[in-house]
Amino acid sequence: MMRAWQGAIGVVKSEGMVSPAYITAIPTSQLYPLFMDYCLRRDEAISQMNHLSYGITDFRKRLYWDSFINISCHIPSIYEQEKITDFFSQLDDIITLHKRKLDGLRKLKEGYLQQMFPQANERVPRVRFEGFSGEWKERKLGDVAEIVRGASPRPIDDPKWFDNNSDVGWLRISDVTAQGGRIYYLEQRISIEGQAKTRVLTEPHLLLSIAATVGKPVINYVKTGVHDGFLVFKNPIFEQEFMFQWLEMFRLQWQNYGQPGSQVNLNSDLVKSQLILLPSEIEQVIIGKFFRNIDEQITAQAGKLELLRKLKAAYLQKMFI
């Protein structure tokens, strides 16, 4: 038997033992194994497997052999099967290359974040742009910005707080996850009544998530009401992009404010008291631009990868009956 979801489908390309947790199908001479692999990855086939599975929850669902053999898939000649398989194999290779490039860019940024910001017990970064020297100055976050919490109307699910025709958006944690921390659009809009119950921003601001994805920095570029799960950095005396990247580098350190095994609970006082080392404003600008450039490359590469995956999904629907 096997779990009925796409990730469980695959072709064994070498000799070995197969766990009884999987259905094993040995193809005939009229069936090309890799063709069947792609055929079973289509939405229609996945839907059939889920429909024929048994279990109370998705995690505990099981697909048994007597049900699996009832899944339908139209089969062309062996020659056409091989041609279709070659096409998708080449597309998979391209997707893999683009994913590796994206992973490489993300690892590159992660490495630079550790090298270009001073770490524990350091006063200068290990890697620095030419022309800059001297120790960075220690400050508290609360000394370089007015840090205030957002606000949410209650009860939050009351429809009177929202209006699709409003020009003011409503920022939620899900928006941050979907847009990677840079907010350029918001689908949900907050009403005039709702605006009176929240903190409305009309120009770009740096924010910090203190709920759900704790410690995730955000730059908001649109008019929005800010949920109480965020802190807002008002009237900053730092370069915004530099601080956004520093908060990215520092993100895991917020875990130190929580008890082992418990949810971290950030608040404005804790964030205000956090020490930070700052270089000159000019160096902040240059560092910020450097990382923004890497972020733009990551975004572009992620977009290419997503397009390729959508292209493959579309071909899976069109090249099979």
Coordinates of C-alpha atoms in Angstrom, one line a residue:
M1 CA 0.0 0.0 0.0
M2 CA 1.1 3.6 -0.3
R3 CA -0.1 7.1 0.8
A4 CA -2.2 8.7 -1.8
W5 CA -0.4 11.9 -2.6
Q6 CA 1.9 13.0 -5.4
G7 CA 5.2 12.9 -3.4
A8 CA 4.8 9.1 -2.9
I9 CA 4.9 8.3 -6.6
G10 CA 8.2 7.3 -8.1
V11 CA 10.2 4.8 -10.2
V12 CA 12.8 2.5 -8.7
K13 CA 15.8 2.7 -11.1
S14 CA 18.0 0.1 -9.5
E15 CA 17.8 -3.2 -7.6
G16 CA 16.7 -3.2 -4.0
M17 CA 14.1 -3.9 -1.4
V18 CA 10.7 -2.0 -1.4
S19 CA 8.9 -1.3 1.8
P20 CA 5.4 -2.8 2.2
A21 CA 4.2 0.8 2.7
Y22 CA 4.3 1.1 -1.1
I23 CA 2.4 -0.4 -3.9
T24 CA 4.9 -2.1 -6.3
A25 CA 3.8 -2.3 -10.0
I26 CA 6.0 -4.1 -12.5
P27 CA 5.2 -2.8 -16.0
T28 CA 4.7 -5.0 -19.1
S29 CA 6.6 -4.6 -22.3
Q30 CA 3.9 -2.3 -23.5
L31 CA 4.3 0.2 -20.7
Y32 CA 7.3 2.5 -20.2
P33 CA 7.8 2.9 -16.4
L34 CA 8.7 6.6 -16.5
F35 CA 5.7 7.4 -18.6
M36 CA 3.5 5.8 -16.0
D37 CA 5.3 7.9 -13.3
Y38 CA 4.4 11.1 -15.1
C39 CA 0.9 9.9 -15.9
L40 CA 0.2 9.3 -12.2
R41 CA 1.5 12.8 -11.2
R42 CA -1.4 14.5 -13.0
D43 CA -4.1 16.2 -11.0
E44 CA -6.7 13.8 -12.3
A45 CA -4.7 10.8 -11.2
I46 CA -4.0 12.3 -7.8
S47 CA -7.7 13.0 -7.4
Q48 CA -8.5 9.4 -8.2
M49 CA -6.0 8.1 -5.7
N50 CA -7.4 10.4 -2.9
H51 CA -10.9 9.4 -3.8
L52 CA -10.0 5.7 -3.6
S53 CA -8.1 6.0 -0.4
Y54 CA -9.3 4.9 3.0
G55 CA -8.8 6.8 6.3
I56 CA -10.2 9.5 8.6
T57 CA -7.6 12.2 8.0
D58 CA -5.3 13.0 5.0
F59 CA -2.2 11.9 7.0
R60 CA -3.7 8.5 7.8
K61 CA -5.2 7.8 4.4
R62 CA -4.0 4.6 2.7
L63 CA -4.4 3.4 -0.9
Y64 CA -4.6 -0.4 -1.3
W65 CA -3.8 -2.5 -4.3
D66 CA -7.4 -3.5 -5.0
S67 CA -8.2 0.2 -5.3
F68 CA -5.0 1.3 -7.1
I69 CA -5.7 -1.1 -10.1
N70 CA -8.9 0.8 -10.7
I71 CA -7.1 4.1 -11.5
S72 CA -7.4 4.9 -15.2
C73 CA -4.7 6.2 -17.5
H74 CA -4.8 6.3 -21.3
I75 CA -1.6 4.7 -22.8
P76 CA -0.3 5.4 -26.3
S77 CA 2.3 3.3 -28.2
I78 CA 5.6 2.5 -26.5
Y79 CA 7.4 4.8 -28.9
E80 CA 5.1 7.8 -28.0
Q81 CA 5.5 7.0 -24.3
E82 CA 9.3 7.3 -24.6
K83 CA 9.0 10.6 -26.5
I84 CA 6.7 12.1 -23.9
T85 CA 8.9 10.8 -21.1
D86 CA 12.0 12.3 -22.8
F87 CA 10.2 15.7 -23.0
F88 CA 9.3 15.7 -19.3
S89 CA 12.7 14.4 -18.2
Q90 CA 14.4 17.3 -20.0
L91 CA 11.9 19.8 -18.4
D92 CA 12.6 18.2 -15.0
D93 CA 16.4 18.7 -15.6
I94 CA 15.8 22.4 -16.3
I95 CA 13.7 22.7 -13.2
T96 CA 16.4 21.0 -11.1
L97 CA 19.1 23.4 -12.4
H98 CA 17.0 26.4 -11.6
K99 CA 16.2 25.1 -8.2
R100 CA 19.9 24.6 -7.5
K101 CA 20.6 28.1 -8.7
L102 CA 17.9 29.5 -6.3
D103 CA 19.3 27.4 -3.4
G104 CA 22.8 28.7 -4.2
L105 CA 21.6 32.3 -4.1
R106 CA 19.9 31.8 -0.8
K107 CA 22.9 30.2 0.7
L108 CA 25.1 33.0 -0.7
K109 CA 23.0 35.6 1.0
E110 CA 23.0 33.6 4.3
G111 CA 26.7 33.5 4.2
Y112 CA 27.1 37.2 3.5
L113 CA 24.7 38.0 6.3
Q114 CA 27.0 36.3 8.8
Q115 CA 30.1 37.9 7.3
M116 CA 29.0 41.4 6.7
F117 CA 27.4 42.1 10.1
P118 CA 29.4 41.8 13.4
Q119 CA 28.6 38.6 15.2
A120 CA 28.7 37.9 19.0
N121 CA 31.7 39.6 20.7
E122 CA 32.7 41.3 17.5
R123 CA 32.8 45.1 16.9
V124 CA 33.4 45.0 13.2
P125 CA 32.3 42.6 10.4
R126 CA 34.6 40.0 8.9
V127 CA 33.9 41.2 5.4
R128 CA 33.8 44.9 4.6
F129 CA 33.6 47.2 1.6
E130 CA 36.8 49.0 0.7
G131 CA 37.2 52.4 2.2
F132 CA 35.5 51.7 5.5
S133 CA 37.2 51.1 8.9
G134 CA 36.7 51.5 12.6
E135 CA 34.4 49.9 15.0
W136 CA 30.6 50.0 14.6
K137 CA 28.7 51.9 17.4
E138 CA 26.5 50.1 19.8
R139 CA 23.0 51.3 20.2
K140 CA 19.6 50.0 21.3
L141 CA 16.9 49.6 18.7
G142 CA 14.7 51.8 20.8
D143 CA 17.2 54.6 20.5
V144 CA 17.2 54.6 16.7
A145 CA 13.4 54.4 16.1
E146 CA 10.1 54.9 17.8
I147 CA 8.9 51.3 18.1
V148 CA 5.1 50.9 18.4
R149 CA 2.7 48.0 18.1
G150 CA 0.0 47.7 15.4
A151 CA -3.6 47.4 16.4
S152 CA -6.5 45.1 15.3
P153 CA -10.3 45.8 15.5
R154 CA -12.2 43.3 17.6
P155 CA -13.8 40.9 16.9
I156 CA -11.4 40.6 14.0
D157 CA -13.9 38.5 11.9
D158 CA -16.6 41.2 12.0
P159 CA -17.3 42.2 8.3
K160 CA -17.9 45.8 9.2
W161 CA -14.1 46.3 9.6
F162 CA -13.5 45.5 5.9
D163 CA -14.4 47.1 2.6
N164 CA -13.3 45.9 -0.8
N165 CA -13.5 49.5 -2.2
S166 CA -11.2 51.0 0.5
D167 CA -7.8 52.3 -0.7
V168 CA -6.2 51.1 2.6
G169 CA -5.1 47.5 2.8
W170 CA -5.1 45.2 5.8
L171 CA -1.7 43.6 6.5
R172 CA -1.7 40.0 7.8
I173 CA 0.9 37.4 8.5
S174 CA -0.1 35.4 5.5
D175 CA 0.7 38.4 3.2
V176 CA 4.3 38.5 4.6
T177 CA 4.7 34.7 3.9
A178 CA 3.4 35.1 0.4
Q179 CA 5.5 38.1 -0.5
G180 CA 8.7 37.3 1.3
G181 CA 8.7 40.3 3.6
R182 CA 8.3 43.0 1.0
I183 CA 4.7 44.1 0.7
Y184 CA 3.6 45.6 -2.6
Y185 CA -0.1 44.6 -2.6
L186 CA -2.8 43.6 -0.2
E187 CA -6.0 41.8 -1.3
Q188 CA -8.0 42.5 1.9
R189 CA -9.0 46.1 2.4
I190 CA -10.0 47.8 5.7
S191 CA -13.1 50.0 6.1
I192 CA -13.1 53.5 7.5
E193 CA -14.5 52.1 10.7
G194 CA -11.7 49.6 10.8
Q195 CA -9.1 52.2 10.2
A196 CA -10.1 54.0 13.4
K197 CA -9.3 50.8 15.3
T198 CA -5.9 50.1 13.8
R199 CA -2.6 51.9 13.0
V200 CA -2.7 53.2 9.4
L201 CA 0.6 53.7 7.5
T202 CA 0.5 55.9 4.4
E203 CA 4.2 55.6 3.4
P204 CA 6.9 52.9 3.4
H205 CA 7.7 51.6 6.9
L206 CA 9.8 48.8 8.4
L207 CA 7.9 46.4 10.6
L208 CA 8.7 43.3 12.6
S209 CA 6.4 40.3 13.0
I210 CA 5.9 39.3 16.7
A211 CA 3.2 36.6 16.1
A212 CA 3.2 33.4 14.1
T213 CA 6.4 33.9 12.0
V214 CA 8.1 35.6 15.0
G215 CA 11.0 37.9 14.1
K216 CA 10.3 38.2 10.4
P217 CA 11.2 41.7 9.2
V218 CA 8.8 43.4 6.7
I219 CA 9.0 46.5 4.5
N220 CA 5.5 47.7 3.7
Y221 CA 5.3 49.9 0.6
V222 CA 1.5 50.4 0.4
K223 CA -1.2 52.2 2.4
T224 CA -2.2 49.7 5.1
G225 CA -3.7 49.1 8.5
V226 CA -1.2 47.2 10.6
H227 CA -2.3 44.1 12.5
D228 CA -1.4 43.9 16.2
G229 CA 1.0 41.0 15.4
F230 CA 3.5 43.6 14.1
L231 CA 5.8 46.3 15.5
V232 CA 6.3 49.4 13.5
F233 CA 9.6 51.3 13.4
K234 CA 8.6 55.0 13.2
N235 CA 10.8 58.0 12.7
P236 CA 14.0 55.9 12.2
I237 CA 17.5 57.3 12.2
F238 CA 18.9 54.3 10.3
E239 CA 18.9 53.3 6.7
Q240 CA 15.7 51.2 6.2
E241 CA 17.2 48.5 3.9
F242 CA 20.2 48.0 6.1
M243 CA 18.0 47.5 9.2
F244 CA 15.7 45.1 7.2
Q245 CA 18.8 42.9 6.4
W246 CA 20.2 43.1 10.0
L247 CA 16.8 41.9 11.3
E248 CA 17.0 39.1 8.8
M249 CA 20.4 38.1 10.0
F250 CA 19.3 38.4 13.7
R251 CA 16.0 36.6 13.2
L252 CA 16.9 33.3 14.9
Q253 CA 18.3 35.2 17.9
W254 CA 14.9 36.2 19.0
Q255 CA 14.4 32.6 20.1
N256 CA 16.6 33.4 23.1
Y257 CA 13.7 35.4 24.5
G258 CA 11.6 32.3 24.9
Q259 CA 11.8 29.3 27.2
P260 CA 13.0 26.0 25.7
G261 CA 10.1 24.3 23.9
S262 CA 7.8 27.3 24.3
Q263 CA 6.5 29.9 21.8
V264 CA 8.6 33.0 21.7
N265 CA 6.6 36.1 22.8
L266 CA 8.1 39.3 21.5
N267 CA 6.9 42.7 22.6
S268 CA 7.9 46.3 22.0
D269 CA 9.9 46.5 25.3
L270 CA 12.1 43.5 24.4
V271 CA 12.7 44.8 20.9
K272 CA 13.5 48.3 22.1
S273 CA 16.1 47.0 24.5
Q274 CA 17.9 44.8 21.9
L275 CA 21.5 46.0 21.3
I276 CA 22.7 46.6 17.7
L277 CA 26.0 47.7 16.2
L278 CA 25.7 50.4 13.5
P279 CA 28.2 51.7 11.0
S280 CA 28.1 55.1 9.4
E281 CA 25.0 56.1 7.4
I282 CA 27.0 55.8 4.1
E283 CA 28.2 52.3 4.9
Q284 CA 24.6 51.4 5.9
V285 CA 23.4 52.5 2.5
I286 CA 26.0 50.5 0.6
I287 CA 25.4 47.4 2.6
G288 CA 21.6 47.7 2.2
K289 CA 22.0 48.1 -1.6
F290 CA 24.3 45.1 -1.8
F291 CA 21.7 42.8 -0.1
R292 CA 18.8 44.3 -2.0
N293 CA 20.6 43.3 -5.2
I294 CA 20.9 39.7 -4.0
D295 CA 17.2 39.7 -2.9
E296 CA 16.2 40.9 -6.4
Q297 CA 18.2 38.1 -7.9
I298 CA 16.5 35.6 -5.6
T299 CA 13.1 36.9 -6.4
A300 CA 13.7 36.8 -10.2
Q301 CA 15.1 33.2 -9.9
A302 CA 12.2 32.1 -7.8
G303 CA 9.8 33.5 -10.4
K304 CA 11.5 31.6 -13.2
L305 CA 11.3 28.4 -11.1
E306 CA 7.6 28.9 -10.4
L307 CA 6.9 29.5 -14.1
L308 CA 8.7 26.3 -15.1
R309 CA 6.7 24.4 -12.5
K310 CA 3.5 25.8 -13.8
L311 CA 4.6 25.1 -17.4
K312 CA 5.2 21.4 -16.4
A313 CA 1.8 21.2 -14.6
A314 CA 0.1 22.6 -17.7
Y315 CA 1.9 20.1 -20.0
L316 CA 0.9 17.3 -17.7
Q317 CA -2.7 18.2 -18.2
K318 CA -2.4 18.7 -22.0
M319 CA -0.2 15.9 -23.1
F320 CA -2.1 13.1 -21.4
I321 CA -5.7 12.1 -22.0

